[in-house]
Amino acid sequence: MDWSTFGSAVAGAVVGGFLAGYFSLKATQKSHENQVKHSEENEEKIISGLLQAIHDEIETVFERYQESMGARLESLDDGHGLAYYYPLVSDFFNVYNGNSFLIGRIPNNDLRKQIVRTYTLAKGMIDSYRMNNDLVSKWEFSEKLYAESQLEVHKNQAIAHYSALVDYAKILKDSHKTLKQEVSALLRELRKNGVLNEKNN
């Protein structure tokens, strides 16, 4: 047995194994880096799409609200109740509600907080209008009873219910003003974060 040939063969095998292992490790690392990069790019696309959808939802819903009820509330004189039934039959916030699990993944803390604050106020405003609708129903019912019966008790109930509407209108106006400010702040923040930039979409 020739030891020099044997030694060369072993050395070649060791070096070859080392090189194969090294390049295999490098290939695995590169593959992992590519997967991480791909995952990060996908996450960015998901968050970017979410922010665009939130922008569009808030802008559209608030514009519709402002046209249908916001302007009416703003023009309501002090000392008057909002004696108007505002129909609220659907979920206005499909994007937010359907993607709430993604909100926590928005990396910008201030933006994330502004989104949650704005939607919370908007949902609270809807509840406030539902309460106002209830007050309107009670007032209208009392007015109807008084018109039919001409009894003083029904007149007094109608006056009391309208007084509640007047008091509640002040709360609605304050809530509306706050919501309007927060919606503007959110839309501004979303635009600042590039939601209207076509390259991000």
mmCIF file of C-alpha atoms in Angstrom:
data_model
loop_
_atom_site.group_PDB
_atom_site.id
_atom_site.type_symbol
_atom_site.label_atom_id
_atom_site.label_comp_id
_atom_site.label_asym_id
_atom_site.label_seq_id
_atom_site.Cartn_x
_atom_site.Cartn_y
_atom_site.Cartn_z
ATOM 1 C CA MET A 1 0.000 0.000 0.000
ATOM 2 C CA ASP A 2 1.339 3.351 -1.044
ATOM 3 C CA TRP A 3 0.938 5.745 1.877
ATOM 4 C CA SER A 4 1.531 8.852 -0.161
ATOM 5 C CA THR A 5 -1.285 7.989 -2.558
ATOM 6 C CA PHE A 6 -3.496 7.077 0.346
ATOM 7 C CA GLY A 7 -2.634 10.349 2.141
ATOM 8 C CA SER A 8 -3.320 12.359 -0.997
ATOM 9 C CA ALA A 9 -6.667 10.634 -1.446
ATOM 10 C CA VAL A 10 -7.664 11.273 2.170
ATOM 11 C CA ALA A 11 -6.488 14.888 2.000
ATOM 12 C CA GLY A 12 -8.377 15.386 -1.259
ATOM 13 C CA ALA A 13 -11.503 13.855 0.229
ATOM 14 C CA VAL A 14 -11.245 16.042 3.341
ATOM 15 C CA VAL A 15 -10.661 19.208 1.322
ATOM 16 C CA GLY A 16 -13.424 18.251 -1.108
ATOM 17 C CA GLY A 17 -15.798 17.528 1.762
ATOM 18 C CA PHE A 18 -14.890 20.796 3.417
ATOM 19 C CA LEU A 19 -15.446 22.754 0.208
ATOM 20 C CA ALA A 20 -18.733 20.970 -0.488
ATOM 21 C CA GLY A 21 -19.900 21.629 3.071
ATOM 22 C CA TYR A 22 -18.811 25.257 2.932
ATOM 23 C CA PHE A 23 -20.618 25.966 -0.325
ATOM 24 C CA SER A 24 -23.651 24.017 0.817
ATOM 25 C CA LEU A 25 -23.759 26.167 3.961
ATOM 26 C CA LYS A 26 -23.368 29.343 1.891
ATOM 27 C CA ALA A 27 -26.178 28.223 -0.423
ATOM 28 C CA THR A 28 -28.419 27.522 2.570
ATOM 29 C CA GLN A 29 -27.617 30.929 4.074
ATOM 30 C CA LYS A 30 -28.322 32.657 0.771
ATOM 31 C CA SER A 31 -31.588 30.762 0.405
ATOM 32 C CA HIS A 32 -32.574 31.785 3.937
ATOM 33 C CA GLU A 33 -31.675 35.428 3.243
ATOM 34 C CA ASN A 34 -33.780 35.337 0.083
ATOM 35 C CA GLN A 35 -36.714 33.848 1.990
ATOM 36 C CA VAL A 36 -36.429 36.508 4.699
ATOM 37 C CA LYS A 37 -36.217 39.262 2.083
ATOM 38 C CA HIS A 38 -39.201 37.822 0.210
ATOM 39 C CA SER A 39 -41.164 37.565 3.458
ATOM 40 C CA GLU A 40 -40.340 41.176 4.363
ATOM 41 C CA GLU A 41 -41.374 42.369 0.897
ATOM 42 C CA ASN A 42 -44.668 40.484 1.204
ATOM 43 C CA GLU A 43 -45.264 42.001 4.641
ATOM 44 C CA GLU A 44 -44.605 45.484 3.254
ATOM 45 C CA LYS A 45 -47.063 44.870 0.413
ATOM 46 C CA ILE A 46 -49.719 43.599 2.818
ATOM 47 C CA ILE A 47 -49.328 46.582 5.157
ATOM 48 C CA SER A 48 -49.184 49.018 2.239
ATOM 49 C CA GLY A 49 -52.391 47.549 0.818
ATOM 50 C CA LEU A 50 -54.048 47.697 4.217
ATOM 51 C CA LEU A 51 -53.109 51.354 4.683
ATOM 52 C CA GLN A 52 -54.438 52.197 1.216
ATOM 53 C CA ALA A 53 -57.695 50.405 1.968
ATOM 54 C CA ILE A 54 -58.034 52.154 5.342
ATOM 55 C CA HIS A 55 -57.428 55.505 3.651
ATOM 56 C CA ASP A 56 -60.068 54.815 1.026
ATOM 57 C CA GLU A 57 -62.576 53.493 3.541
ATOM 58 C CA ILE A 58 -62.224 56.404 5.959
ATOM 59 C CA GLU A 59 -62.239 58.986 3.183
ATOM 60 C CA THR A 60 -65.302 57.496 1.472
ATOM 61 C CA VAL A 61 -67.334 56.819 4.606
ATOM 62 C CA PHE A 62 -66.580 60.216 6.117
ATOM 63 C CA GLU A 63 -67.410 62.070 2.888
ATOM 64 C CA ARG A 64 -70.738 60.243 2.724
ATOM 65 C CA TYR A 65 -71.411 60.920 6.397
ATOM 66 C CA GLN A 66 -70.505 64.594 6.009
ATOM 67 C CA GLU A 67 -72.886 64.952 3.056
ATOM 68 C CA SER A 68 -75.765 63.131 4.706
ATOM 69 C CA MET A 69 -75.556 64.104 8.364
ATOM 70 C CA GLY A 70 -72.358 65.917 9.309
ATOM 71 C CA ALA A 71 -73.271 69.128 7.491
ATOM 72 C CA ARG A 72 -76.777 68.995 8.942
ATOM 73 C CA LEU A 73 -75.360 68.653 12.444
ATOM 74 C CA GLU A 74 -72.868 71.480 11.895
ATOM 75 C CA SER A 75 -75.648 73.811 10.743
ATOM 76 C CA LEU A 76 -77.920 72.922 13.663
ATOM 77 C CA ASP A 77 -78.544 76.012 15.761
ATOM 78 C CA ASP A 78 -77.851 75.919 19.473
ATOM 79 C CA GLY A 79 -80.952 75.173 21.487
ATOM 80 C CA HIS A 80 -82.340 72.816 18.852
ATOM 81 C CA GLY A 81 -82.437 69.063 18.879
ATOM 82 C CA LEU A 82 -81.367 66.896 15.980
ATOM 83 C CA ALA A 83 -84.916 65.729 15.327
ATOM 84 C CA TYR A 84 -83.910 63.607 12.386
ATOM 85 C CA TYR A 85 -83.704 59.845 12.131
ATOM 86 C CA TYR A 86 -80.322 58.767 10.735
ATOM 87 C CA PRO A 87 -80.550 55.248 9.272
ATOM 88 C CA LEU A 88 -77.678 53.055 10.404
ATOM 89 C CA VAL A 89 -78.241 49.573 9.112
ATOM 90 C CA SER A 90 -74.899 48.339 7.833
ATOM 91 C CA ASP A 91 -71.327 47.898 8.936
ATOM 92 C CA PHE A 92 -69.487 50.893 7.549
ATOM 93 C CA PHE A 93 -66.006 49.657 8.437
ATOM 94 C CA ASN A 94 -65.496 46.399 6.566
ATOM 95 C CA VAL A 95 -61.805 47.024 5.903
ATOM 96 C CA TYR A 96 -60.976 47.803 9.518
ATOM 97 C CA ASN A 97 -63.109 45.051 11.024
ATOM 98 C CA GLY A 98 -61.980 42.447 8.515
ATOM 99 C CA ASN A 99 -58.296 43.232 8.941
ATOM 100 C CA SER A 100 -58.039 44.092 12.614
ATOM 101 C CA PHE A 101 -55.480 41.300 13.075
ATOM 102 C CA LEU A 102 -53.123 43.248 10.778
ATOM 103 C CA ILE A 103 -53.389 46.575 12.609
ATOM 104 C CA GLY A 104 -50.832 45.511 15.206
ATOM 105 C CA ARG A 105 -48.336 44.761 12.440
ATOM 106 C CA ILE A 106 -48.234 48.381 11.248
ATOM 107 C CA PRO A 107 -44.686 49.416 12.198
ATOM 108 C CA ASN A 108 -45.389 53.141 12.684
ATOM 109 C CA ASN A 109 -46.631 53.507 16.273
ATOM 110 C CA ASP A 110 -48.177 56.943 15.789
ATOM 111 C CA LEU A 111 -50.001 55.893 12.638
ATOM 112 C CA ARG A 112 -51.268 52.699 14.238
ATOM 113 C CA LYS A 113 -52.540 54.625 17.251
ATOM 114 C CA GLN A 114 -54.211 57.237 15.030
ATOM 115 C CA ILE A 115 -55.993 54.512 13.061
ATOM 116 C CA VAL A 116 -57.349 52.887 16.213
ATOM 117 C CA ARG A 117 -58.328 56.246 17.740
ATOM 118 C CA THR A 118 -60.167 57.375 14.599
ATOM 119 C CA TYR A 119 -62.089 54.149 14.151
ATOM 120 C CA THR A 120 -62.974 54.052 17.845
ATOM 121 C CA LEU A 121 -64.368 57.579 17.636
ATOM 122 C CA ALA A 122 -66.231 56.771 14.411
ATOM 123 C CA LYS A 123 -67.829 53.697 15.946
ATOM 124 C CA GLY A 124 -68.709 55.733 19.026
ATOM 125 C CA MET A 125 -70.314 58.337 16.776
ATOM 126 C CA ILE A 126 -72.465 55.644 15.192
ATOM 127 C CA ASP A 127 -73.590 54.544 18.652
ATOM 128 C CA SER A 128 -74.367 58.172 19.477
ATOM 129 C CA TYR A 129 -76.575 58.473 16.401
ATOM 130 C CA ARG A 130 -78.355 55.285 17.388
ATOM 131 C CA MET A 131 -79.031 56.871 20.769
ATOM 132 C CA ASN A 132 -80.268 60.023 19.051
ATOM 133 C CA ASN A 133 -82.513 57.892 16.823
ATOM 134 C CA ASP A 134 -84.012 56.394 19.970
ATOM 135 C CA LEU A 135 -84.632 59.863 21.395
ATOM 136 C CA VAL A 136 -86.224 60.970 18.106
ATOM 137 C CA SER A 137 -88.537 57.943 18.178
ATOM 138 C CA LYS A 138 -89.624 58.709 21.737
ATOM 139 C CA TRP A 139 -90.203 62.369 20.923
ATOM 140 C CA GLU A 140 -92.175 61.579 17.756
ATOM 141 C CA PHE A 141 -94.278 59.020 19.606
ATOM 142 C CA SER A 142 -95.080 61.537 22.350
ATOM 143 C CA GLU A 143 -95.947 64.167 19.738
ATOM 144 C CA LYS A 144 -98.257 61.700 18.024
ATOM 145 C CA LEU A 145 -99.956 60.784 21.291
ATOM 146 C CA TYR A 146 -100.449 64.444 22.115
ATOM 147 C CA ALA A 147 -101.830 65.194 18.644
ATOM 148 C CA GLU A 148 -104.337 62.367 19.006
ATOM 149 C CA SER A 149 -105.327 62.888 22.634
ATOM 150 C CA GLN A 150 -104.572 66.553 23.356
ATOM 151 C CA LEU A 151 -103.727 65.420 26.890
ATOM 152 C CA GLU A 152 -101.324 67.593 28.840
ATOM 153 C CA VAL A 153 -99.364 64.559 30.033
ATOM 154 C CA HIS A 154 -98.408 63.673 26.459
ATOM 155 C CA LYS A 155 -97.516 67.271 25.711
ATOM 156 C CA ASN A 156 -95.206 67.326 28.738
ATOM 157 C CA GLN A 157 -93.617 64.048 27.654
ATOM 158 C CA ALA A 158 -93.024 65.440 24.173
ATOM 159 C CA ILE A 159 -91.421 68.560 25.653
ATOM 160 C CA ALA A 160 -89.214 66.436 27.914
ATOM 161 C CA HIS A 161 -88.136 64.208 25.027
ATOM 162 C CA TYR A 162 -87.347 67.211 22.844
ATOM 163 C CA SER A 163 -85.356 68.725 25.689
ATOM 164 C CA ALA A 164 -83.338 65.502 25.818
ATOM 165 C CA LEU A 165 -82.746 65.845 22.066
ATOM 166 C CA VAL A 166 -81.496 69.400 22.570
ATOM 167 C CA ASP A 167 -79.091 68.297 25.294
ATOM 168 C CA TYR A 168 -77.901 65.344 23.252
ATOM 169 C CA ALA A 169 -77.349 67.526 20.181
ATOM 170 C CA LYS A 170 -74.607 69.343 22.103
ATOM 171 C CA ILE A 171 -72.870 66.025 22.751
ATOM 172 C CA LEU A 172 -73.262 65.013 19.105
ATOM 173 C CA LYS A 173 -71.787 68.299 17.899
ATOM 174 C CA ASP A 174 -68.769 67.958 20.183
ATOM 175 C CA SER A 175 -68.233 64.337 19.133
ATOM 176 C CA HIS A 176 -68.608 65.274 15.477
ATOM 177 C CA LYS A 177 -66.038 68.047 15.800
ATOM 178 C CA THR A 178 -63.541 65.695 17.448
ATOM 179 C CA LEU A 179 -64.157 62.968 14.876
ATOM 180 C CA LYS A 180 -63.700 65.404 12.004
ATOM 181 C CA GLN A 181 -60.337 66.495 13.415
ATOM 182 C CA GLU A 182 -59.183 62.909 13.920
ATOM 183 C CA VAL A 183 -60.268 61.849 10.424
ATOM 184 C CA SER A 184 -58.307 64.757 8.943
ATOM 185 C CA ALA A 185 -55.284 63.842 11.055
ATOM 186 C CA LEU A 186 -55.490 60.188 9.998
ATOM 187 C CA LEU A 187 -55.842 60.958 6.300
ATOM 188 C CA ARG A 188 -52.929 63.381 6.517
ATOM 189 C CA GLU A 189 -50.791 60.781 8.317
ATOM 190 C CA LEU A 190 -51.687 58.074 5.805
ATOM 191 C CA ARG A 191 -50.803 60.346 2.903
ATOM 192 C CA LYS A 192 -47.560 61.266 4.613
ATOM 193 C CA ASN A 193 -46.810 57.537 4.743
ATOM 194 C CA GLY A 194 -47.242 57.268 0.982
ATOM 195 C CA VAL A 195 -50.645 55.644 0.517
ATOM 196 C CA LEU A 196 -51.338 57.774 -2.543
ATOM 197 C CA ASN A 197 -47.991 56.877 -4.099
ATOM 198 C CA GLU A 198 -48.717 54.498 -6.990
ATOM 199 C CA LYS A 199 -45.341 52.754 -6.578
ATOM 200 C CA ASN A 200 -46.372 51.492 -3.153
ATOM 201 C CA ASN A 201 -49.441 49.754 -4.495
#
